Amino acid sequence: MPEGRADPYPLYERLRAIGPAVTAPDGTLVVTGYRECSMLLRDHRLHKTPERRLAASGYPQWQDRPALRLMFGSIMMLNPPVHTRLRRLVSACLTARVAGLRPAVERIVAGTCEQIAGDSDFVAGFAFPLPVTVIGELLGIPAADRPMFAELVRDWSTVLEVLTPQAVDRADAAASIVAGYLADLATQRRDHPADDLISAMAAGGGDKLTADELVTMAALLLKAGTETTTGLLSNGLVALLSHPDQAARLRAEPFLAIPAVEELLRYDSPVQMLSGRCAPDDLTIAGFDLSDGQRVFAMVGAANRDAAVFSDPDRLTLDRAQQAPLSFGGGIHYCLGAPLARLEAQIAFPALLTRFPRLALAGEPVSREGTALRGHTSLPITAR
């Protein structure tokens, strides 16, 4: 329902009142407790099974569809040992490059702030173009080409939640363009390396990514580095403007940026639900007896408001010093792009509040559709 998209937290509270988990009519275990979600996300015995959902949605030959193959064949949906190998090959070069990206992010944030001065839509003018530009900088996509990926990534990403024929057709068209572009760019970087992530992933020597693996990984980073960060920025701005005392604190004390971003991730997570995990056998995890093939949904948006772990969980407290939020998952599938999303938000929020001391909402926020990801499609603001 639209009301649930605008504010799902009362529903989560009702679910938690039943217990740390409930069983849905189809047998899926829906987990809302923080400790239970944390244990489930870190238990390697649970497997990803995207092919089950795709077959049930009418796509038993899902690998023949460009959008489905690019999304559901990515590391996000794979299990060990394939997952282990791919993550090892990418994580080291990604971590090293994110650490050196701060000056570029500061420059990009400052420029993007100037683009929204006056009356604008925060999503269209800041929350979406900022991460697209930053992930383009990281990957090595030429600046002139980066803007086109905003709409392409949005169309392709719909297959995570919507699998209607119309949505998949549109996503296929977008995915084909994205994959073709990245394949061409990777070929160029193999012949003429640059100081970027695609060049690093394409470098030879020992075990390395195949051409298809590199394209799939780069596309996933492009998608993940855009969508969740856009949600973090738009959700975080709404939360700050709804709590002017906390916004004033961050404006006056920019060193609070690190704990503030953790609290904004907890308070209104851009990722609300992590699904796709199944028990491969009868087993017991986090006190739950799971049957062979039973699906598990980790409702991290609910877990982040668990009063058993967070005091006064519905209150935004930027210097909260409690458990880390589960917004980026956990275990072997912990989000590879989490450090980059945090860096962007840690720089963006103090910059916005300092540059625009009278920053305010200028209309009703419009929530994005879907339940797994949370954010906005429109956020009118006055930036002065």
C-alpha positions as CSV (number, residue, x, y, z in Angstrom):
1,M,0.0,0.0,0.0
2,P,1.2,3.6,-0.6
3,E,0.9,4.2,3.2
4,G,3.3,1.3,3.8
5,R,5.8,2.7,1.3
6,A,5.7,6.1,3.0
7,D,6.2,4.7,6.5
8,P,6.7,0.9,6.9
9,Y,7.8,1.2,10.5
10,P,4.5,0.9,12.3
11,L,4.0,-2.4,10.4
12,Y,7.4,-3.6,11.5
13,E,6.6,-2.8,15.1
14,R,3.4,-4.9,14.9
15,L,5.4,-7.8,13.4
16,R,8.1,-7.5,16.1
17,A,5.3,-7.6,18.8
18,I,4.5,-11.1,17.5
19,G,8.1,-12.2,17.9
20,P,11.5,-11.9,16.3
21,A,10.1,-13.8,13.3
22,V,6.8,-14.8,11.7
23,T,6.0,-17.5,9.1
24,A,4.3,-16.2,6.0
25,P,1.4,-18.2,4.4
26,D,3.8,-19.6,1.8
27,G,6.1,-20.9,4.5
28,T,8.7,-18.1,4.2
29,L,10.3,-17.1,7.5
30,V,10.2,-13.3,7.9
31,V,12.7,-12.2,10.4
32,T,12.4,-8.8,12.1
33,G,14.6,-9.1,15.2
34,Y,18.1,-7.6,15.0
35,R,20.1,-10.4,16.6
36,E,18.2,-13.0,14.6
37,C,18.7,-11.2,11.3
38,S,22.4,-10.7,12.1
39,M,22.9,-14.4,12.8
40,L,21.0,-15.4,9.6
41,L,22.9,-13.0,7.4
42,R,26.2,-14.4,8.7
43,D,25.4,-18.1,8.4
44,H,27.1,-19.5,5.3
45,R,24.8,-22.5,5.3
46,L,21.9,-20.5,3.8
47,H,22.2,-20.4,0.0
48,K,21.1,-17.9,-2.7
49,T,18.5,-19.5,-5.0
50,P,17.4,-16.8,-7.5
51,E,16.6,-19.4,-10.2
52,R,13.6,-20.6,-8.1
53,R,12.0,-17.2,-8.0
54,L,12.7,-16.6,-11.7
55,A,11.3,-19.9,-12.8
56,A,8.2,-19.3,-10.6
57,S,7.8,-15.9,-12.3
58,G,7.8,-17.4,-15.8
59,Y,11.5,-17.3,-16.6
60,P,12.9,-20.8,-16.4
61,Q,15.4,-19.9,-19.1
62,W,16.3,-16.7,-17.4
63,Q,19.9,-16.7,-18.6
64,D,18.6,-16.0,-22.1
65,R,17.4,-12.6,-20.9
66,P,20.1,-9.9,-20.8
67,A,18.8,-8.1,-17.8
68,L,18.2,-11.3,-15.7
69,R,21.5,-12.8,-16.7
70,L,23.4,-9.6,-15.8
71,M,21.6,-9.2,-12.5
72,F,21.0,-12.7,-11.2
73,G,24.3,-14.1,-12.5
74,S,26.2,-11.5,-10.5
75,I,28.2,-12.1,-7.3
76,M,25.2,-10.7,-5.3
77,M,23.3,-13.9,-6.2
78,L,26.1,-16.5,-6.2
79,N,27.2,-19.0,-3.6
80,P,30.6,-20.3,-2.6
81,P,33.0,-21.4,-4.1
82,V,32.3,-19.2,-7.1
83,H,31.3,-16.3,-4.9
84,T,34.4,-16.6,-2.8
85,R,36.7,-16.5,-5.9
86,L,35.0,-13.4,-7.4
87,R,34.9,-11.5,-4.2
88,R,38.5,-12.1,-3.5
89,L,39.5,-10.9,-7.0
90,V,37.6,-7.6,-6.7
91,S,37.6,-6.6,-3.0
92,A,41.3,-5.8,-2.7
93,C,41.5,-3.4,-5.7
94,L,38.1,-1.9,-4.8
95,T,39.1,-1.1,-1.2
96,A,42.4,0.5,-2.3
97,R,40.7,2.8,-4.8
98,V,37.8,3.9,-2.5
99,A,40.4,4.9,0.1
100,G,42.0,7.4,-2.3
101,L,38.7,8.7,-3.7
102,R,37.9,11.3,-1.0
103,P,39.3,14.4,-2.9
104,A,37.3,13.5,-6.0
105,V,34.2,13.0,-3.9
106,E,34.6,16.3,-2.2
107,R,35.0,18.0,-5.5
108,I,32.0,16.2,-7.0
109,V,29.8,17.0,-4.0
110,A,30.7,20.7,-4.1
111,G,29.8,20.9,-7.8
112,T,26.6,19.0,-7.3
113,C,25.6,21.4,-4.5
114,E,25.8,24.3,-6.8
115,Q,23.5,22.5,-9.3
116,I,20.7,22.5,-6.8
117,A,20.9,26.0,-5.5
118,G,17.5,27.6,-5.3
119,D,14.4,25.5,-6.0
120,S,14.9,21.9,-7.3
121,D,14.2,18.3,-6.9
122,F,16.8,16.7,-4.7
123,V,16.6,13.3,-6.2
124,A,17.0,14.4,-9.8
125,G,19.5,17.1,-9.0
126,F,21.7,15.6,-6.3
127,A,20.8,12.2,-4.9
128,F,20.9,10.4,-8.2
129,P,23.6,12.2,-10.2
130,L,26.1,12.3,-7.3
131,P,26.6,8.5,-6.9
132,V,26.4,8.0,-10.7
133,T,29.3,10.5,-11.1
134,V,31.3,9.0,-8.2
135,I,30.9,5.4,-9.4
136,G,31.8,6.6,-12.9
137,E,35.0,8.1,-11.5
138,L,35.8,4.9,-9.6
139,L,35.2,2.6,-12.6
140,G,36.9,4.9,-15.1
141,I,33.8,5.8,-17.2
142,P,34.6,9.0,-19.1
143,A,32.8,12.0,-17.6
144,A,30.8,12.8,-20.8
145,D,29.3,9.3,-20.7
146,R,28.2,9.1,-17.1
147,P,24.9,10.9,-17.2
148,M,23.4,8.3,-19.6
149,F,23.7,5.6,-16.9
150,A,21.2,7.1,-14.5
151,E,18.2,6.1,-16.5
152,L,19.8,2.9,-17.8
153,V,20.6,1.6,-14.3
154,R,17.1,2.6,-13.1
155,D,15.4,0.6,-15.9
156,W,17.7,-2.4,-15.5
157,S,17.4,-2.6,-11.7
158,T,13.6,-2.9,-11.7
159,V,14.0,-6.7,-12.3
160,L,15.0,-7.0,-8.6
161,E,11.4,-6.3,-7.6
162,V,9.2,-6.4,-10.8
163,L,9.3,-9.2,-13.3
164,T,6.3,-8.4,-15.5
165,P,7.0,-8.9,-19.3
166,Q,7.0,-5.1,-19.8
167,A,9.5,-4.5,-17.0
168,V,11.8,-7.2,-18.2
169,D,11.7,-6.1,-21.8
170,R,12.6,-2.5,-20.8
171,A,15.3,-3.9,-18.4
172,D,16.7,-6.1,-21.2
173,A,17.1,-3.1,-23.5
174,A,18.9,-1.1,-20.7
175,A,21.1,-4.1,-19.7
176,S,22.2,-4.7,-23.3
177,I,23.4,-1.1,-23.6
178,V,25.2,-1.2,-20.2
179,A,26.9,-4.5,-20.9
180,G,28.0,-3.5,-24.3
181,Y,29.4,-0.3,-23.2
182,L,31.3,-1.9,-20.3
183,A,32.7,-4.6,-22.5
184,D,34.0,-2.1,-24.9
185,L,35.5,0.0,-22.1
186,A,37.2,-3.1,-20.6
187,T,38.7,-4.0,-24.0
188,Q,40.2,-0.4,-24.2
189,R,41.6,-0.6,-20.7
190,R,43.3,-4.0,-21.4
191,D,45.1,-2.4,-24.2
192,H,45.6,1.0,-22.6
193,P,45.4,0.7,-18.7
194,A,44.4,3.8,-16.6
195,D,44.3,4.4,-12.9
196,D,40.7,3.1,-12.4
197,L,38.9,0.0,-11.2
198,I,38.1,-1.4,-14.6
199,S,41.8,-1.3,-15.5
200,A,42.7,-3.0,-12.2
201,M,40.0,-5.8,-12.7
202,A,41.2,-6.3,-16.3
203,A,44.9,-6.6,-15.4
204,G,46.5,-9.9,-16.2
205,G,48.5,-12.3,-14.1
206,G,47.4,-15.5,-12.4
207,D,43.7,-16.0,-11.7
208,K,41.7,-13.1,-13.1
209,L,38.2,-12.2,-14.1
210,T,37.0,-13.5,-17.4
211,A,35.6,-10.9,-19.9
212,D,32.0,-11.8,-18.9
213,E,32.8,-11.8,-15.2
214,L,34.4,-8.3,-15.5
215,V,31.4,-6.9,-17.3
216,T,28.9,-8.4,-14.8
217,M,31.0,-7.2,-11.8
218,A,31.3,-3.7,-13.2
219,A,27.6,-3.5,-14.0
220,L,26.7,-4.6,-10.4
221,L,29.0,-2.0,-8.9
222,L,27.4,0.6,-11.2
223,K,24.0,-0.5,-10.1
224,A,24.8,-1.0,-6.4
225,G,26.9,2.2,-6.2
226,T,24.0,4.2,-7.5
227,E,20.7,2.9,-6.2
228,T,21.4,2.3,-2.5
229,T,23.4,5.6,-2.2
230,T,20.6,7.5,-3.8
231,G,18.2,6.1,-1.2
232,L,20.7,6.8,1.7
233,L,21.0,10.5,0.5
234,S,17.2,11.1,0.0
235,N,16.1,9.2,3.1
236,G,18.8,10.9,5.2
237,L,17.9,14.3,4.0
238,V,14.3,13.8,4.9
239,A,15.2,12.5,8.3
240,L,17.5,15.5,9.0
241,L,15.0,18.1,7.9
242,S,12.4,16.4,10.0
243,H,14.7,16.7,13.0
244,P,16.0,20.2,12.8
245,D,17.9,19.9,16.2
246,Q,19.9,17.0,14.7
247,A,20.5,18.8,11.5
248,A,21.8,21.8,13.5
249,R,24.1,19.6,15.4
250,L,25.7,18.2,12.2
251,R,25.9,21.6,10.7
252,A,27.8,22.9,13.7
253,E,29.8,19.7,14.4
254,P,30.8,18.2,11.0
255,F,33.1,15.7,12.8
256,L,29.8,13.9,13.7
257,A,29.5,12.8,10.1
258,I,30.7,9.3,10.7
259,P,28.3,8.3,13.5
260,A,25.6,10.5,11.8
261,V,25.7,8.4,8.6
262,E,25.5,5.2,10.7
263,E,22.4,6.5,12.5
264,L,20.8,7.7,9.2
265,L,21.4,4.2,7.8
266,R,19.7,2.7,10.9
267,Y,16.9,5.2,11.1
268,D,15.6,4.8,7.5
269,S,17.6,2.2,5.7
270,P,17.8,2.3,1.8
271,V,17.7,-1.5,1.9
272,Q,14.7,-2.7,3.9
273,M,14.7,-6.4,3.1
274,L,17.3,-9.0,2.1
275,S,15.7,-12.1,0.5
276,G,16.7,-15.0,-1.7
277,R,18.3,-17.2,1.0
278,C,17.1,-20.8,1.4
279,A,17.9,-23.6,3.7
280,P,19.6,-26.4,1.6
281,D,18.7,-29.0,4.3
282,D,16.8,-29.2,7.5
283,L,18.8,-27.1,9.9
284,T,18.6,-24.8,12.9
285,I,19.8,-21.3,12.7
286,A,19.3,-18.5,15.3
287,G,16.9,-20.7,17.2
288,F,14.7,-21.3,14.1
289,D,14.1,-24.8,12.8
290,L,14.2,-24.5,9.0
291,S,13.1,-27.2,6.6
292,D,14.8,-28.1,3.4
293,G,14.1,-25.4,0.8
294,Q,12.5,-23.0,3.2
295,R,13.1,-19.3,2.2
296,V,14.2,-16.7,4.7
297,F,13.6,-12.9,4.5
298,A,15.8,-10.7,6.7
299,M,13.8,-7.5,7.3
300,V,16.8,-5.3,8.1
301,G,14.6,-2.2,8.1
302,A,12.7,-3.7,11.0
303,A,15.8,-5.0,12.7
304,N,17.4,-1.6,12.7
305,R,14.5,-0.4,14.9
306,D,14.5,-3.3,17.3
307,A,14.0,-1.9,20.8
308,A,15.8,-4.9,22.3
309,V,19.0,-3.5,20.8
310,F,18.5,0.2,20.2
311,S,17.2,2.5,22.9
312,D,14.4,4.7,21.8
313,P,14.7,3.3,18.3
314,D,12.2,5.6,16.6
315,R,14.3,8.7,17.6
316,L,17.0,10.0,15.4
317,T,20.2,10.5,17.5
318,L,23.2,11.3,15.4
319,D,25.8,10.4,18.0
320,R,24.2,7.1,18.9
321,A,26.8,4.6,20.0
322,Q,25.1,1.2,19.8
323,Q,25.2,-1.8,17.4
324,A,26.0,-1.2,13.7
325,P,23.0,-1.1,11.4
326,L,22.3,-4.1,9.2
327,S,21.6,-1.9,6.2
328,F,24.5,-3.3,4.1
329,G,23.8,-6.9,5.1
330,G,26.3,-9.2,6.7
331,G,28.6,-12.2,6.2
332,I,29.9,-13.2,2.8
333,H,27.3,-11.1,1.0
334,Y,28.1,-7.9,2.9
335,C,27.8,-5.1,0.4
336,L,31.1,-4.5,-1.4
337,G,30.2,-0.9,-2.1
338,A,29.4,0.0,1.6
339,P,32.6,2.0,2.2
340,L,32.0,4.1,-0.9
341,A,28.3,4.8,0.1
342,R,29.4,5.8,3.5
343,L,32.2,8.1,2.2
344,E,29.7,9.9,-0.1
345,A,27.2,10.4,2.6
346,Q,29.8,11.5,5.2
347,I,30.9,14.2,2.8
348,A,27.5,15.1,1.3
349,F,25.4,15.8,4.4
350,P,27.8,18.3,6.1
351,A,28.4,20.0,2.8
352,L,24.7,20.4,2.1
353,L,23.9,21.7,5.6
354,T,26.8,24.2,5.5
355,R,26.3,25.4,1.9
356,F,22.5,25.8,2.5
357,P,21.7,27.0,6.0
358,R,18.0,27.4,5.2
359,L,17.7,24.1,3.3
360,A,14.1,22.9,3.5
361,L,11.5,20.7,1.9
362,A,9.3,22.5,-0.7
363,G,6.7,19.8,-1.1
364,E,5.7,16.3,-0.3
365,P,8.3,13.6,-0.8
366,V,7.3,10.9,-3.3
367,S,8.3,7.4,-2.2
368,R,9.7,4.9,-4.7
369,E,7.6,1.8,-5.4
370,G,8.6,-1.6,-4.0
371,T,9.4,-3.0,-0.6
372,A,13.0,-4.3,-0.7
373,L,14.5,-0.9,-1.5
374,R,13.4,2.4,0.1
375,G,13.9,5.9,-1.2
376,H,12.2,8.6,-3.2
377,T,11.5,9.3,-6.8
378,S,10.9,13.0,-6.1
379,L,12.0,15.3,-3.2
380,P,11.2,19.0,-3.8
381,I,13.6,21.3,-1.9
382,T,14.5,24.9,-1.4
383,A,18.3,25.2,-1.1
384,R,19.4,28.6,0.2
